[in-house]
mmCIF file of C-alpha atoms in Angstrom:
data_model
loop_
_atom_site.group_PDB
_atom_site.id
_atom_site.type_symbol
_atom_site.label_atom_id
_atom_site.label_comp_id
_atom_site.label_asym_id
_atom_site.label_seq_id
_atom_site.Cartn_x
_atom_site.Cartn_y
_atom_site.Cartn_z
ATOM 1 C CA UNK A 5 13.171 20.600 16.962
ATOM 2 C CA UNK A 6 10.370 22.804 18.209
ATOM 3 C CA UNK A 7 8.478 23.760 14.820
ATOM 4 C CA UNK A 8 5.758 25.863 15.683
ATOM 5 C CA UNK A 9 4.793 27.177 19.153
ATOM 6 C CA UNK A 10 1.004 29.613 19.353
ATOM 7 C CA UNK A 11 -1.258 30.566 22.486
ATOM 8 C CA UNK A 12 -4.779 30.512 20.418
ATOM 9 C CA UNK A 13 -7.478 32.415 22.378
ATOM 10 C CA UNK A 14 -11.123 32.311 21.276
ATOM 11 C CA UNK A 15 -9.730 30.420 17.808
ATOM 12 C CA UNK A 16 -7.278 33.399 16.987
ATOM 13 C CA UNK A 17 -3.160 32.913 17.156
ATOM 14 C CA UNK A 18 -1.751 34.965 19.275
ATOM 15 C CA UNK A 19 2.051 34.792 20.518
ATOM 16 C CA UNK A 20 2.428 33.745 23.796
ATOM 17 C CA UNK A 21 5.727 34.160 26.244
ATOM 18 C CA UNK A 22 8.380 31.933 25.006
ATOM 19 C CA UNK A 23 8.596 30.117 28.390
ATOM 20 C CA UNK A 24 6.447 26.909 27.814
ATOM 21 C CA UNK A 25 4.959 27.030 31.764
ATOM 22 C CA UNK A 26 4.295 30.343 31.149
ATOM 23 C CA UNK A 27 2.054 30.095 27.923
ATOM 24 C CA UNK A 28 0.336 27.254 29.899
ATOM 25 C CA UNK A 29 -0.416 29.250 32.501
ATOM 26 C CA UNK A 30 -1.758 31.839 30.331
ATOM 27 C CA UNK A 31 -3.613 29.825 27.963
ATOM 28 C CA UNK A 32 -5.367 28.734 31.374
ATOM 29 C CA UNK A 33 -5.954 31.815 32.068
ATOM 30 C CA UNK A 34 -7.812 32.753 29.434
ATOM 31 C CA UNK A 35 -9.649 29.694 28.607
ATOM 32 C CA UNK A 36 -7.695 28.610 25.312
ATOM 33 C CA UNK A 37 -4.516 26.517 24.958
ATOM 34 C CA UNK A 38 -1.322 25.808 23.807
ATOM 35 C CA UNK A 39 -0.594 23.886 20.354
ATOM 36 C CA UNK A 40 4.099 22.748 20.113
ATOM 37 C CA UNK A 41 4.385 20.830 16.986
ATOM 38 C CA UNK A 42 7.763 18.619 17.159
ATOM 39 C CA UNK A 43 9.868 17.408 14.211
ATOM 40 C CA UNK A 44 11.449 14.082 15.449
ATOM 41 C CA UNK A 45 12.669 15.922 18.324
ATOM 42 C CA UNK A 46 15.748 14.803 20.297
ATOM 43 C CA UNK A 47 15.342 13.250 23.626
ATOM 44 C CA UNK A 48 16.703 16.983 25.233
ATOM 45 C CA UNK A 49 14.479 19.299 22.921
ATOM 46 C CA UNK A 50 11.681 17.087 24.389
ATOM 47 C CA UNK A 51 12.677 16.517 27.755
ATOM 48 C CA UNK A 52 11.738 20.671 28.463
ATOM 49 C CA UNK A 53 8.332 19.696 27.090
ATOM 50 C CA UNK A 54 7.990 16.736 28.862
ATOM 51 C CA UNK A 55 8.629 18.347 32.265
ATOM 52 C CA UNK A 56 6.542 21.131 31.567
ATOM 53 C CA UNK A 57 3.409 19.493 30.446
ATOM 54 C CA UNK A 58 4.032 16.275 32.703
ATOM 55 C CA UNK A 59 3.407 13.731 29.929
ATOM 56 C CA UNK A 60 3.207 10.680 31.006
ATOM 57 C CA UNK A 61 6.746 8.587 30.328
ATOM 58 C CA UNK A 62 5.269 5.598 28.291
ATOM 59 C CA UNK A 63 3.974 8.340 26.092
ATOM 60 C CA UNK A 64 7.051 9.887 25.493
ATOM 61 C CA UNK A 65 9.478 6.918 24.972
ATOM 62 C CA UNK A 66 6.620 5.794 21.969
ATOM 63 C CA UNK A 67 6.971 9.544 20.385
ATOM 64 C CA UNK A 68 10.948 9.491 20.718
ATOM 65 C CA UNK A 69 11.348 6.369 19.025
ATOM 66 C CA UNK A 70 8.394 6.163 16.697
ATOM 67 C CA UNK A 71 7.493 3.420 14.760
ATOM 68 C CA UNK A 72 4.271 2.653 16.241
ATOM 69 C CA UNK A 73 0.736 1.452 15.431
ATOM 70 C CA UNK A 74 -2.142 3.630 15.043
ATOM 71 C CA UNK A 75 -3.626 3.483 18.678
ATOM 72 C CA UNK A 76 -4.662 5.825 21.852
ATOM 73 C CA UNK A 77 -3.863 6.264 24.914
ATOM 74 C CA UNK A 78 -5.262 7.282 27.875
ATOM 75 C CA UNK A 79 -3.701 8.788 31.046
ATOM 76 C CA UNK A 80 -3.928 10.886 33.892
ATOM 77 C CA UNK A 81 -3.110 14.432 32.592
ATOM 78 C CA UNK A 82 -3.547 13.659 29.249
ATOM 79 C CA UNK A 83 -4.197 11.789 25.710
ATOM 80 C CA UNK A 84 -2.257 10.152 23.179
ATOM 81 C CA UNK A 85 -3.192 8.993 19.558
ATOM 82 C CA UNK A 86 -0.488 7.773 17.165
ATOM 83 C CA UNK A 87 -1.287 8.153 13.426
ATOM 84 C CA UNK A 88 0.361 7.081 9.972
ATOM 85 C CA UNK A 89 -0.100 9.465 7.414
ATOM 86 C CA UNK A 90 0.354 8.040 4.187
ATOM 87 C CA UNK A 91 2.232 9.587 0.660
ATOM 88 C CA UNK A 92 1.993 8.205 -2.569
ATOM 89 C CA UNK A 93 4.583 8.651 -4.531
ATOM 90 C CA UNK A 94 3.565 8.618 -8.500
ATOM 91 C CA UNK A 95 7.436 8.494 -10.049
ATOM 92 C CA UNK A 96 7.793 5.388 -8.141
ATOM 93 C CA UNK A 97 4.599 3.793 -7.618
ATOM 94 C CA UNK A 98 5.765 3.088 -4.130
ATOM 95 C CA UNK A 99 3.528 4.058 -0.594
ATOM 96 C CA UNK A 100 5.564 5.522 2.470
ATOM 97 C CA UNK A 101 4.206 6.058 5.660
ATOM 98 C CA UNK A 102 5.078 8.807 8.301
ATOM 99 C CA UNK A 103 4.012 9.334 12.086
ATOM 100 C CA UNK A 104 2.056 11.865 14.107
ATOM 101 C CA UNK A 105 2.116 11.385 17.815
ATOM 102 C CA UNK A 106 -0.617 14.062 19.181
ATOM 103 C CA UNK A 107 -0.695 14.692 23.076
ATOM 104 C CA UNK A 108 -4.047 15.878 23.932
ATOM 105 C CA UNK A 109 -4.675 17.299 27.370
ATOM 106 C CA UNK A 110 -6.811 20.031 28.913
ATOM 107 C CA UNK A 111 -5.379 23.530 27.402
ATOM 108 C CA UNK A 112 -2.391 22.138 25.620
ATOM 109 C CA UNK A 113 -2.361 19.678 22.456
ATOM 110 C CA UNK A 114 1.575 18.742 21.673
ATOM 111 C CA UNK A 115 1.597 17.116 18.233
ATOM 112 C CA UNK A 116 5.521 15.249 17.659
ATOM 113 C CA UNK A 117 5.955 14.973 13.473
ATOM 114 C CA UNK A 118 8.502 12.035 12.375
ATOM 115 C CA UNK A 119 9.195 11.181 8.468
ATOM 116 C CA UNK A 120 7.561 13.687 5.509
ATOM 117 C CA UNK A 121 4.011 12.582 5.073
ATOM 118 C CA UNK A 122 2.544 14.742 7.699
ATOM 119 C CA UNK A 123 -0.678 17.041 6.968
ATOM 120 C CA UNK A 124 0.434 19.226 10.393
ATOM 121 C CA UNK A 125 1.355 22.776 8.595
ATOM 122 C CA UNK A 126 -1.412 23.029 5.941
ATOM 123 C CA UNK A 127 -3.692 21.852 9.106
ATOM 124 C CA UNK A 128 -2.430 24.014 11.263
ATOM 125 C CA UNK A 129 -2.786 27.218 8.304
ATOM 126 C CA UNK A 130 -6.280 26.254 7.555
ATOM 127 C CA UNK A 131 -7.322 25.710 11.270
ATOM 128 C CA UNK A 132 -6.143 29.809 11.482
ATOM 129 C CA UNK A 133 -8.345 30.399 8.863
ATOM 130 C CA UNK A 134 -11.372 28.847 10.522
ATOM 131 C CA UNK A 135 -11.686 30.519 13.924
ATOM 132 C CA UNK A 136 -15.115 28.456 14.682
ATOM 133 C CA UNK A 137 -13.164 24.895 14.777
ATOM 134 C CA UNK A 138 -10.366 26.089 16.458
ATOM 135 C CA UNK A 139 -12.446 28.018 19.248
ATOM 136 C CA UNK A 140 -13.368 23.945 20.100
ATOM 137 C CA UNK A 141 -9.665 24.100 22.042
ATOM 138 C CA UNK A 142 -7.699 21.036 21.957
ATOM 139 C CA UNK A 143 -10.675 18.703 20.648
ATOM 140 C CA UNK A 144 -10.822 20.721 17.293
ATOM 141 C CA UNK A 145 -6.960 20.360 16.958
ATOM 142 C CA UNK A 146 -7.313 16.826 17.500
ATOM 143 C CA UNK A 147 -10.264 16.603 15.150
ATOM 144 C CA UNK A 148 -8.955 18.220 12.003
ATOM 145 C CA UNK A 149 -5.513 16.443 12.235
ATOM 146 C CA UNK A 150 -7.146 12.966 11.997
ATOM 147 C CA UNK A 151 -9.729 14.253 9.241
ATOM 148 C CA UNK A 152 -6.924 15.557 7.345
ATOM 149 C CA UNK A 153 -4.721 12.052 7.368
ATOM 150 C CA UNK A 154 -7.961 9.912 6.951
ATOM 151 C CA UNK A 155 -9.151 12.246 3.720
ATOM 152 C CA UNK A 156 -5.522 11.920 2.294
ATOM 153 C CA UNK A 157 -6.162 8.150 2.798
ATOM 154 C CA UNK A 158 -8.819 8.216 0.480
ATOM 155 C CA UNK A 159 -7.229 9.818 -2.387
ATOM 156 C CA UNK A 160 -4.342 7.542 -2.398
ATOM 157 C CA UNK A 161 -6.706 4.618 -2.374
ATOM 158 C CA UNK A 162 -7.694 6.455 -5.330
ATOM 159 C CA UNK A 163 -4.323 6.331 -6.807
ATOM 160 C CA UNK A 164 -3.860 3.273 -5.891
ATOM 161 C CA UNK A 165 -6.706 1.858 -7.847
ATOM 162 C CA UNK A 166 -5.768 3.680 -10.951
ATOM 163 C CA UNK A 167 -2.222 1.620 -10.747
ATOM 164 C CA UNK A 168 -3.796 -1.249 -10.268
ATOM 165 C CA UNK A 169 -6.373 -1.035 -13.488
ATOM 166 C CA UNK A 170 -3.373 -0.519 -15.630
ATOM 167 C CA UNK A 171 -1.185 -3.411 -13.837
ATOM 168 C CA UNK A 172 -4.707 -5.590 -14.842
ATOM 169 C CA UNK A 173 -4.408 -4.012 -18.267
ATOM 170 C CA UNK A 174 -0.872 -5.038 -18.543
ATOM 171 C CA UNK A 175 -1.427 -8.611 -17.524
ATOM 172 C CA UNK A 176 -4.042 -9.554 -19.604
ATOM 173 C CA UNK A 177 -2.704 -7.667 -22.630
ATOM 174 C CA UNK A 178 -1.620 -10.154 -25.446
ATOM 175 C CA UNK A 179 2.346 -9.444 -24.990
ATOM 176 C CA UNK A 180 2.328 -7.514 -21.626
ATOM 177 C CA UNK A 181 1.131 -10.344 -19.386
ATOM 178 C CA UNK A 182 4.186 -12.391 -20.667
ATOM 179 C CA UNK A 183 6.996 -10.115 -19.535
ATOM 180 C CA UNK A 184 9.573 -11.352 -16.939
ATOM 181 C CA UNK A 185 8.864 -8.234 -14.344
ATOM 182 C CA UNK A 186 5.245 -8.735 -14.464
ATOM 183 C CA UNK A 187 4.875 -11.287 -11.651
ATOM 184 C CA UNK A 188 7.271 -8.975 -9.762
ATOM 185 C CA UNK A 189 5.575 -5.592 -10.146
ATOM 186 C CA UNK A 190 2.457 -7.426 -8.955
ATOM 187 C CA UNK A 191 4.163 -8.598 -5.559
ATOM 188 C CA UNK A 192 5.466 -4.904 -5.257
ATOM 189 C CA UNK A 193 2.453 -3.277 -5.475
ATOM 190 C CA UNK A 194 0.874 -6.332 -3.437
ATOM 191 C CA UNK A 195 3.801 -4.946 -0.691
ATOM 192 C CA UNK A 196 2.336 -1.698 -1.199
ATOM 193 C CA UNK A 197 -1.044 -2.392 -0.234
ATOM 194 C CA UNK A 198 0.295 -4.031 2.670
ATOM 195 C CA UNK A 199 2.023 -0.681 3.711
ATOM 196 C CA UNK A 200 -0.838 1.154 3.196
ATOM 197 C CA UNK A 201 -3.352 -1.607 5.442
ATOM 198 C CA UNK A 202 -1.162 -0.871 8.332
ATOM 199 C CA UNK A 203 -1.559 2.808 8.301
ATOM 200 C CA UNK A 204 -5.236 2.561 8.192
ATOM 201 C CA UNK A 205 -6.620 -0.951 10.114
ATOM 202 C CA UNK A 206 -5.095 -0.776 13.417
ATOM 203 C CA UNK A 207 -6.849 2.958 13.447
ATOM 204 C CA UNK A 208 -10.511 1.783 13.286
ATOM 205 C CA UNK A 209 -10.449 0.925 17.159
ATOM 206 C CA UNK A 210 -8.796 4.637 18.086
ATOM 207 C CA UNK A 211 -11.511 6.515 16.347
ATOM 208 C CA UNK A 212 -14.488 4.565 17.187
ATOM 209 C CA UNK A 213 -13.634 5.074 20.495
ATOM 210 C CA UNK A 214 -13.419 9.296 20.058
ATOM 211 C CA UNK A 215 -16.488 8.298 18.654
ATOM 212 C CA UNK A 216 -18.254 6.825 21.165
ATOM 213 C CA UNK A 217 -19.674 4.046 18.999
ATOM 214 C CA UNK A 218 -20.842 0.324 19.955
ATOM 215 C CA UNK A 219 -18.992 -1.640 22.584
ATOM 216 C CA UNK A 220 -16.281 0.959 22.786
ATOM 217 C CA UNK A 221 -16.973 1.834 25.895
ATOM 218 C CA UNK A 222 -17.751 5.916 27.751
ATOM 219 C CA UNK A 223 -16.519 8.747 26.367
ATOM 220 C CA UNK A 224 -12.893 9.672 26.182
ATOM 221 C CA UNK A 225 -11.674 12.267 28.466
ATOM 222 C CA UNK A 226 -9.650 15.637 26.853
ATOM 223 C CA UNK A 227 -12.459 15.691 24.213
ATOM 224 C CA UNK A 228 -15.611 17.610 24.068
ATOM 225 C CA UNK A 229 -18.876 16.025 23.752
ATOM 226 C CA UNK A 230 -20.366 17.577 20.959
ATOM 227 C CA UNK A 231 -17.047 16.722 19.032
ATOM 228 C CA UNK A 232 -18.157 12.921 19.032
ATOM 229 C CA UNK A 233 -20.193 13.573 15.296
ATOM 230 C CA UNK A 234 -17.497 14.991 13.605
ATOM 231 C CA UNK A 235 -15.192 12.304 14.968
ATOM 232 C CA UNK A 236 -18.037 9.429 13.460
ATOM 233 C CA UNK A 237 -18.221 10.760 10.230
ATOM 234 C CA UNK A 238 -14.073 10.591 10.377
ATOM 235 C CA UNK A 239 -14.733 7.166 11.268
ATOM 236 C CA UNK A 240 -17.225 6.861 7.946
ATOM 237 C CA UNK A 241 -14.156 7.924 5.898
ATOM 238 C CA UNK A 242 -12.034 5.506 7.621
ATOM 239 C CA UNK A 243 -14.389 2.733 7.116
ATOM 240 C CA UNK A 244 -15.183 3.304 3.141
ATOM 241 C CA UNK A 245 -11.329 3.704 2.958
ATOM 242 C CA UNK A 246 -10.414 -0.143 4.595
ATOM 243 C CA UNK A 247 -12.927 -1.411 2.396
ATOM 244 C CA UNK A 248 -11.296 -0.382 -0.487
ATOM 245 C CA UNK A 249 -8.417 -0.664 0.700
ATOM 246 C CA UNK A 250 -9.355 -4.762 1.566
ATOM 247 C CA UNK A 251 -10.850 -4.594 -2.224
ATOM 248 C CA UNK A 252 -7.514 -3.762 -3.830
ATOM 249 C CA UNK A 253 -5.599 -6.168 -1.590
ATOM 250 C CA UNK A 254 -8.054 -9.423 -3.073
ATOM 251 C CA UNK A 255 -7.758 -8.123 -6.431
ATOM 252 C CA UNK A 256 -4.094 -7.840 -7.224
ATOM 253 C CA UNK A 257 -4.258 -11.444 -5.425
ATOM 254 C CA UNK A 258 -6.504 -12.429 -8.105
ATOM 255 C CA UNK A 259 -4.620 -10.771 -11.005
ATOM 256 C CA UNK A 260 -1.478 -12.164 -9.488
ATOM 257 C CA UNK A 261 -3.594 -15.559 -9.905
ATOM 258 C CA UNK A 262 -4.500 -15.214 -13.326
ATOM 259 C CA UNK A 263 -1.007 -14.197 -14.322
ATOM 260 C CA UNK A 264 0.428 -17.341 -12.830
ATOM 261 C CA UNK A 265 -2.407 -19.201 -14.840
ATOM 262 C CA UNK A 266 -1.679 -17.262 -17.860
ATOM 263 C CA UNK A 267 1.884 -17.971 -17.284
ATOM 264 C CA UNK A 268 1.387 -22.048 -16.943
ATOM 265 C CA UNK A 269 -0.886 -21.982 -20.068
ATOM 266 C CA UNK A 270 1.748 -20.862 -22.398
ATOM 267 C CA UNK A 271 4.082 -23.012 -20.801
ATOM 268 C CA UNK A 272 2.449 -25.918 -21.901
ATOM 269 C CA UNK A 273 1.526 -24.214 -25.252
ATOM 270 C CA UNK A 274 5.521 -24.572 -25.695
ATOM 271 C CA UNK A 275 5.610 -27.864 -24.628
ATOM 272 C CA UNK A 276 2.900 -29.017 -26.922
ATOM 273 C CA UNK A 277 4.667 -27.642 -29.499
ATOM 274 C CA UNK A 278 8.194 -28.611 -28.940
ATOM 275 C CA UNK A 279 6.277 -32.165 -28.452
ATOM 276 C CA UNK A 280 5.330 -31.630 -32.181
ATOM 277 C CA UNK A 281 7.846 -30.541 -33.963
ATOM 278 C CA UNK A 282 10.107 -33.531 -31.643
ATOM 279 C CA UNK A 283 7.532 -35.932 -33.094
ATOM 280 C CA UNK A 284 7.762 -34.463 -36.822
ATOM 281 C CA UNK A 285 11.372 -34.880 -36.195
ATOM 282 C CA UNK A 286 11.489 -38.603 -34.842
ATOM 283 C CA UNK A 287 9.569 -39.687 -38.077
ATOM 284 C CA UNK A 288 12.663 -39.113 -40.430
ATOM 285 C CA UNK A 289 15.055 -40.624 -37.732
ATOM 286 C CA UNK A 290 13.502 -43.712 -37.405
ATOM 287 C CA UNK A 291 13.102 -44.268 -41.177
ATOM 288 C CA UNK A 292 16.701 -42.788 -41.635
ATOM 289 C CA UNK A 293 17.664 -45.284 -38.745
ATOM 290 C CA UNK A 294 16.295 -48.560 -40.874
ATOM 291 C CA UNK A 295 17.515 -47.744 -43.735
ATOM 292 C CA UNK A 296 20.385 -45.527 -43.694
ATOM 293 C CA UNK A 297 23.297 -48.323 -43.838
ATOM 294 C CA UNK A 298 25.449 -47.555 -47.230
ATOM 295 C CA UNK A 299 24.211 -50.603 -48.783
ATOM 296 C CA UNK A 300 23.835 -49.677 -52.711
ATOM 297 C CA UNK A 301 20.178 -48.454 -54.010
ATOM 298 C CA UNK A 302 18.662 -49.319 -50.552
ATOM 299 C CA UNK A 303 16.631 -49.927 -49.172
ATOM 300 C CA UNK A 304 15.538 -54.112 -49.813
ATOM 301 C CA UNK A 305 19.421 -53.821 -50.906
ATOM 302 C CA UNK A 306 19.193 -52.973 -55.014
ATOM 303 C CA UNK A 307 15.989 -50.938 -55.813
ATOM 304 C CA UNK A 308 17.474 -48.105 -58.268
ATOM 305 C CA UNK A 309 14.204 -45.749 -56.893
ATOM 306 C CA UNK A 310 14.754 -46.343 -53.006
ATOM 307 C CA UNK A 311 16.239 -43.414 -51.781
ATOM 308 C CA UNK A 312 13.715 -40.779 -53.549
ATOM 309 C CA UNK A 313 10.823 -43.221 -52.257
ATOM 310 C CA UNK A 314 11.603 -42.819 -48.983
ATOM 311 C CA UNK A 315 12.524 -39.383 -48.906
ATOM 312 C CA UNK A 316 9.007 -38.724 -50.459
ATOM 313 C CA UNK A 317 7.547 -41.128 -47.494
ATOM 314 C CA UNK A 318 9.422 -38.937 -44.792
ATOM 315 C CA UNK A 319 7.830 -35.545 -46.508
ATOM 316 C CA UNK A 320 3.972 -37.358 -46.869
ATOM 317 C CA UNK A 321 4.546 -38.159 -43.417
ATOM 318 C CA UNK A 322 5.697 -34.715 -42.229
ATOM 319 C CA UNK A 323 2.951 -32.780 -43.753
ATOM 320 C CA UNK A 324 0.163 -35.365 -42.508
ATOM 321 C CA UNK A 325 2.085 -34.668 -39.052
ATOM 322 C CA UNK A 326 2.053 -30.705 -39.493
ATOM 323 C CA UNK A 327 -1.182 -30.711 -40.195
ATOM 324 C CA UNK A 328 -2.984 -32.766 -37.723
ATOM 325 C CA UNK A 329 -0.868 -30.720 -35.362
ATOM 326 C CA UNK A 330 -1.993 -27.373 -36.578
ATOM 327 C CA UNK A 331 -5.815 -28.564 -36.297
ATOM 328 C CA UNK A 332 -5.370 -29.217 -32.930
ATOM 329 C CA UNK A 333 -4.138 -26.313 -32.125
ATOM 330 C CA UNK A 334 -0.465 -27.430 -31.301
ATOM 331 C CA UNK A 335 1.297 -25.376 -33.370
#
């Protein structure tokens, strides 16, 4: 469905005809542009869109069925930049990602929402509120949409790290790190640092190409020259964010690690001391085992003082055991 539909003019909203060829026209006219934001649209709603704004097909078959990489496109008439805005969710602990699909061309910018973790209204408000980024046409559209998702990036890295401190808090507590879930919250949240990774990696190329940087090649048509700053520093944020985002990803490998050591260690603490307490118990069985026939006052047959002799060698034993066990540390 067609969610919001403006001519803007000099960065100011005005309301343009309803007819889509019409606006264009006009926007044209008058040297500003068009902005349709789309919420998962049906292949009709954005067939009329299509047409109007020729879009090129390719384009439009990756915004109908989503689930894409971060990545742009160039064509003829117009550009095409897939991002994955990211929401954390706090009751759950869990990451979800949405799409953005943003066509970019010369007086029109077409920006096609799917899932719930899109920044595209609050952009779009605070955009109206700042006439001197919006008067950039289409480029400053483009601009504060990807600033927007790569900011929000950063503060659920943010949250993200304050999950993991108390997961590492958890494991290496003295009764936490022992619990049966432990190992499997860690792979969760390991899952969820995956999710998060392919929001953010696959854009690095997409923006450093906006931004004109290294071996990316010329500038990228559809977007103004003196935008390319503004798109680096977006870049910047990008770049701080996979590094932390690469940080979290070797840590909860290494406190998955240490949990998995932590977890053989007591292991064979048990062992040792079910080895113990077998060998404490083995010294009475073998005695019992010699002499435990029902001959009278055995053992050596008719000693009146046998049985409380041995019974007294079994208990001399067990505590010489019991202790030599406890010094070493086995029980």
């Amino acid at each position: 469905m067609i969610v919001d539909c403006a001519v803007y003019r000099d960065g100011h909203r005005t309301e343009g005809p309803e007819d889509l060829s019409d606006a264009l026209a006009e926007a044209r006219a008058a040297g500003g542009f068009v902005w349709i934001g789309l919420h998962e649209p049906s292949e009709k709603e954005f067939g009329l869109v299509t047409r109007e704004f020729g879009l090129h097909p390719l384009a439009v078959e990756d915004a109908l069925k989503a689930h894409q990489r971060p990545k742009l496109e160039v064509y003829d008439d117009s550009l095409f930049l897939v991002l994955k805005p990211v929401v954390y969710e706090p009751e759950s602990d869990a990451v979800s990602t949405g799409e953005v699909m943003i066509f970019l061309g010369d007086a029109f910018v077409v920006t096609v929402r799917h899932g719930e973790g899109s920044p595209l209204a609050a952009v779009r408000h605070r955009l109206e509120q700042e006439p001197k980024i919006l008067g950039k046409g289409p480029t400053g559209v483009l601009y504060a949409i990807a600033d927007a998702v790569v900011d929000h990036y950063m503060d659920v890295a943010t949250e993200l790290q304050t999950d993991l401190e108390e997961l590492e808090t958890e494991v290496f507590s003295p009764d936490g790190g022992g619990s049966r879930h432990t190992a499997s919250r860690i792979y969760t949240f390991k899952r969820q640092i995956l999710e998060f990774r392919r929001a953010t990696g696959p854009l690095t190329l997409p923006l450093a190409r906006l931004a004109v940087t290294g071996q990316f090649g010329g500038p990228v048509p559809f977007v103004n020259d003196a935008a390319r700053p503004f798109f680096r520093d977006v870049n910047d944020h990008l770049t701080r964010v996979n590094e932390s985002v690469e940080g979290l990803d070797r840590l909860v490998s290494d406190v998955l690690s240490a949990h998995l050591a932590q977890t053989g260690v007591r292991q064979n603490d048990d062992m040792r001391k079910i080895s113990a307490w077998a060998a404490m118990a083995a010294v009475p069985t073998m005695i019992a085992g010699i002499y435990g026939m029902n001959f009278d006052h055995m053992p050596e047959l008719h000693w009146i003082w046998s049985y409380p002799a041995v019974i007294a060698v079994m208990a001399a034993l067990e505590v010489l055991l019991y202790r030599t066990f406890k010094q070493r540390g086995w029980l």
